[in-house]
Amino acid sequence: MLSVITSALPTVDRELAFTFSIVSLSSGEASPEAVRKWQIDVKKLALKAFRDIGIETKDVTEEDIKKACSVVLDDAKKTIPRGMSSFNFKADYVSPEYVQELIELDKTFLEQF
């Protein structure tokens, strides 16, 4: 089963948005509920990590982003559900018009947690 969760945050200059995706591949042995919970937990941690470095409020360096990605990846590796074959975590900047709806959805997501 292939499963993808994508998220986006506005940046301080609003000329770009910061987005990340968690792509997981699991065998038939992995519980779909466990994979979904894991992805949501990784998404929450990633949103927190990127907000903690100030992605929305200040100019951040590539080094800041790499450190935040390392935190997310380390936790994801430690908590990966049994039976999940692999996962990929990608983060990058994109034009905000491509992800505006996603930015709005993530505001709602953040309010819930």
PDB file of C-alpha atoms in Angstrom:
ATOM      1  CA  MET A   1       0.000   0.000   0.000  1.00  0.00           C
ATOM      2  CA  LEU A   2       1.340   3.405  -0.965  1.00  0.00           C
ATOM      3  CA  SER A   3       0.284   6.302   1.216  1.00  0.00           C
ATOM      4  CA  VAL A   4       1.149  10.006   0.903  1.00  0.00           C
ATOM      5  CA  ILE A   5       0.601  12.935   3.260  1.00  0.00           C
ATOM      6  CA  THR A   6       1.586  16.411   2.117  1.00  0.00           C
ATOM      7  CA  SER A   7       1.707  19.596   4.135  1.00  0.00           C
ATOM      8  CA  ALA A   8       2.552  23.251   3.531  1.00  0.00           C
ATOM      9  CA  LEU A   9       3.420  26.324   5.553  1.00  0.00           C
ATOM     10  CA  PRO A  10       3.695  29.952   4.457  1.00  0.00           C
ATOM     11  CA  THR A  11       7.108  31.599   4.685  1.00  0.00           C
ATOM     12  CA  VAL A  12       8.006  34.996   6.053  1.00  0.00           C
ATOM     13  CA  ASP A  13       8.323  36.671   2.640  1.00  0.00           C
ATOM     14  CA  ARG A  14       5.167  34.985   1.292  1.00  0.00           C
ATOM     15  CA  GLU A  15       6.850  34.677  -2.118  1.00  0.00           C
ATOM     16  CA  LEU A  16       7.375  30.976  -1.461  1.00  0.00           C
ATOM     17  CA  ALA A  17       5.657  28.331   0.592  1.00  0.00           C
ATOM     18  CA  PHE A  18       7.461  25.519   2.385  1.00  0.00           C
ATOM     19  CA  THR A  19       6.063  22.069   1.735  1.00  0.00           C
ATOM     20  CA  PHE A  20       6.862  18.541   2.794  1.00  0.00           C
ATOM     21  CA  SER A  21       5.583  15.065   1.997  1.00  0.00           C
ATOM     22  CA  ILE A  22       5.692  11.753   3.804  1.00  0.00           C
ATOM     23  CA  VAL A  23       5.430   8.827   1.405  1.00  0.00           C
ATOM     24  CA  SER A  24       5.145   5.359   2.885  1.00  0.00           C
ATOM     25  CA  LEU A  25       5.173   1.948   1.275  1.00  0.00           C
ATOM     26  CA  SER A  26       3.898  -0.955   3.296  1.00  0.00           C
ATOM     27  CA  SER A  27       3.413  -4.631   2.727  1.00  0.00           C
ATOM     28  CA  GLY A  28       0.204  -6.467   3.462  1.00  0.00           C
ATOM     29  CA  GLU A  29       1.507  -7.092   6.975  1.00  0.00           C
ATOM     30  CA  ALA A  30       1.301  -3.448   8.031  1.00  0.00           C
ATOM     31  CA  SER A  31      -1.878  -2.289   9.693  1.00  0.00           C
ATOM     32  CA  PRO A  32      -3.383   0.559   7.618  1.00  0.00           C
ATOM     33  CA  GLU A  33      -4.520   2.214  10.867  1.00  0.00           C
ATOM     34  CA  ALA A  34      -0.997   2.041  12.317  1.00  0.00           C
ATOM     35  CA  VAL A  35       0.501   3.503   9.129  1.00  0.00           C
ATOM     36  CA  ARG A  36      -2.045   6.327   9.070  1.00  0.00           C
ATOM     37  CA  LYS A  37      -1.460   7.134  12.757  1.00  0.00           C
ATOM     38  CA  TRP A  38       2.307   7.073  12.198  1.00  0.00           C
ATOM     39  CA  GLN A  39       2.024   9.434   9.218  1.00  0.00           C
ATOM     40  CA  ILE A  40      -0.152  11.859  11.182  1.00  0.00           C
ATOM     41  CA  ASP A  41       2.296  11.760  14.101  1.00  0.00           C
ATOM     42  CA  VAL A  42       5.220  12.419  11.735  1.00  0.00           C
ATOM     43  CA  LYS A  43       3.262  15.272  10.138  1.00  0.00           C
ATOM     44  CA  LYS A  44       2.569  16.824  13.555  1.00  0.00           C
ATOM     45  CA  LEU A  45       6.248  16.567  14.492  1.00  0.00           C
ATOM     46  CA  ALA A  46       7.342  18.031  11.150  1.00  0.00           C
ATOM     47  CA  LEU A  47       4.949  20.965  11.437  1.00  0.00           C
ATOM     48  CA  LYS A  48       6.217  21.623  14.956  1.00  0.00           C
ATOM     49  CA  ALA A  49       9.884  21.296  13.922  1.00  0.00           C
ATOM     50  CA  PHE A  50       9.540  23.689  10.987  1.00  0.00           C
ATOM     51  CA  ARG A  51       7.503  26.165  12.991  1.00  0.00           C
ATOM     52  CA  ASP A  52      10.048  25.968  15.835  1.00  0.00           C
ATOM     53  CA  ILE A  53      12.869  27.062  13.510  1.00  0.00           C
ATOM     54  CA  GLY A  54      10.701  29.992  12.402  1.00  0.00           C
ATOM     55  CA  ILE A  55       9.857  28.970   8.831  1.00  0.00           C
ATOM     56  CA  GLU A  56       6.761  31.215   8.956  1.00  0.00           C
ATOM     57  CA  THR A  57       8.246  34.191  10.793  1.00  0.00           C
ATOM     58  CA  LYS A  58      11.885  34.659   9.802  1.00  0.00           C
ATOM     59  CA  ASP A  59      14.414  33.817   7.151  1.00  0.00           C
ATOM     60  CA  VAL A  60      15.800  30.396   7.937  1.00  0.00           C
ATOM     61  CA  THR A  61      18.976  28.870   6.634  1.00  0.00           C
ATOM     62  CA  GLU A  62      19.389  25.633   4.770  1.00  0.00           C
ATOM     63  CA  GLU A  63      21.209  24.369   7.863  1.00  0.00           C
ATOM     64  CA  ASP A  64      18.137  25.131  10.020  1.00  0.00           C
ATOM     65  CA  ILE A  65      15.971  23.152   7.618  1.00  0.00           C
ATOM     66  CA  LYS A  66      18.411  20.228   7.560  1.00  0.00           C
ATOM     67  CA  LYS A  67      18.398  20.086  11.368  1.00  0.00           C
ATOM     68  CA  ALA A  68      14.596  20.097  11.486  1.00  0.00           C
ATOM     69  CA  CYS A  69      14.478  17.370   8.825  1.00  0.00           C
ATOM     70  CA  SER A  70      16.942  15.286  10.853  1.00  0.00           C
ATOM     71  CA  VAL A  71      14.705  15.518  13.925  1.00  0.00           C
ATOM     72  CA  VAL A  72      11.714  14.374  11.886  1.00  0.00           C
ATOM     73  CA  LEU A  73      13.586  11.558  10.122  1.00  0.00           C
ATOM     74  CA  ASP A  74      15.144  10.241  13.338  1.00  0.00           C
ATOM     75  CA  ASP A  75      11.763  10.062  15.035  1.00  0.00           C
ATOM     76  CA  ALA A  76      10.099   8.533  11.973  1.00  0.00           C
ATOM     77  CA  LYS A  77      12.726   5.776  11.850  1.00  0.00           C
ATOM     78  CA  LYS A  78      12.311   5.001  15.539  1.00  0.00           C
ATOM     79  CA  THR A  79       8.524   4.825  15.397  1.00  0.00           C
ATOM     80  CA  ILE A  80       7.947   3.168  12.001  1.00  0.00           C
ATOM     81  CA  PRO A  81       5.115   0.623  12.204  1.00  0.00           C
ATOM     82  CA  ARG A  82       5.798  -3.079  11.907  1.00  0.00           C
ATOM     83  CA  GLY A  83       5.355  -4.336   8.352  1.00  0.00           C
ATOM     84  CA  MET A  84       6.051  -1.007   6.686  1.00  0.00           C
ATOM     85  CA  SER A  85       8.603  -1.494   3.921  1.00  0.00           C
ATOM     86  CA  SER A  86       9.955   2.018   3.518  1.00  0.00           C
ATOM     87  CA  PHE A  87       9.221   5.711   3.639  1.00  0.00           C
ATOM     88  CA  ASN A  88      10.473   8.894   2.046  1.00  0.00           C
ATOM     89  CA  PHE A  89      10.407  12.402   3.468  1.00  0.00           C
ATOM     90  CA  LYS A  90      10.791  15.341   1.068  1.00  0.00           C
ATOM     91  CA  ALA A  91      10.843  19.027   1.903  1.00  0.00           C
ATOM     92  CA  ASP A  92      11.173  21.979  -0.464  1.00  0.00           C
ATOM     93  CA  TYR A  93       9.966  25.458  -1.362  1.00  0.00           C
ATOM     94  CA  VAL A  94       7.220  25.969  -3.934  1.00  0.00           C
ATOM     95  CA  SER A  95       5.144  28.798  -5.295  1.00  0.00           C
ATOM     96  CA  PRO A  96       2.321  29.520  -2.803  1.00  0.00           C
ATOM     97  CA  GLU A  97      -0.428  29.476  -5.418  1.00  0.00           C
ATOM     98  CA  TYR A  98       0.226  25.755  -5.918  1.00  0.00           C
ATOM     99  CA  VAL A  99      -0.373  24.932  -2.262  1.00  0.00           C
ATOM    100  CA  GLN A 100      -2.678  27.675  -0.967  1.00  0.00           C
ATOM    101  CA  GLU A 101      -5.523  25.241  -0.295  1.00  0.00           C
ATOM    102  CA  LEU A 102      -3.101  22.947   1.518  1.00  0.00           C
ATOM    103  CA  ILE A 103      -1.855  25.862   3.653  1.00  0.00           C
ATOM    104  CA  GLU A 104      -5.450  26.597   4.649  1.00  0.00           C
ATOM    105  CA  LEU A 105      -6.134  22.929   5.447  1.00  0.00           C
ATOM    106  CA  ASP A 106      -3.017  22.744   7.604  1.00  0.00           C
ATOM    107  CA  LYS A 107      -4.160  25.770   9.603  1.00  0.00           C
ATOM    108  CA  THR A 108      -7.260  23.747  10.481  1.00  0.00           C
ATOM    109  CA  PHE A 109      -5.115  20.676  11.194  1.00  0.00           C
ATOM    110  CA  LEU A 110      -2.889  22.669  13.557  1.00  0.00           C
ATOM    111  CA  GLU A 111      -5.900  24.067  15.399  1.00  0.00           C
ATOM    112  CA  GLN A 112      -7.077  20.514  16.128  1.00  0.00           C
ATOM    113  CA  PHE A 113      -3.798  19.520  17.736  1.00  0.00           C
TER     114      PHE A 113
END
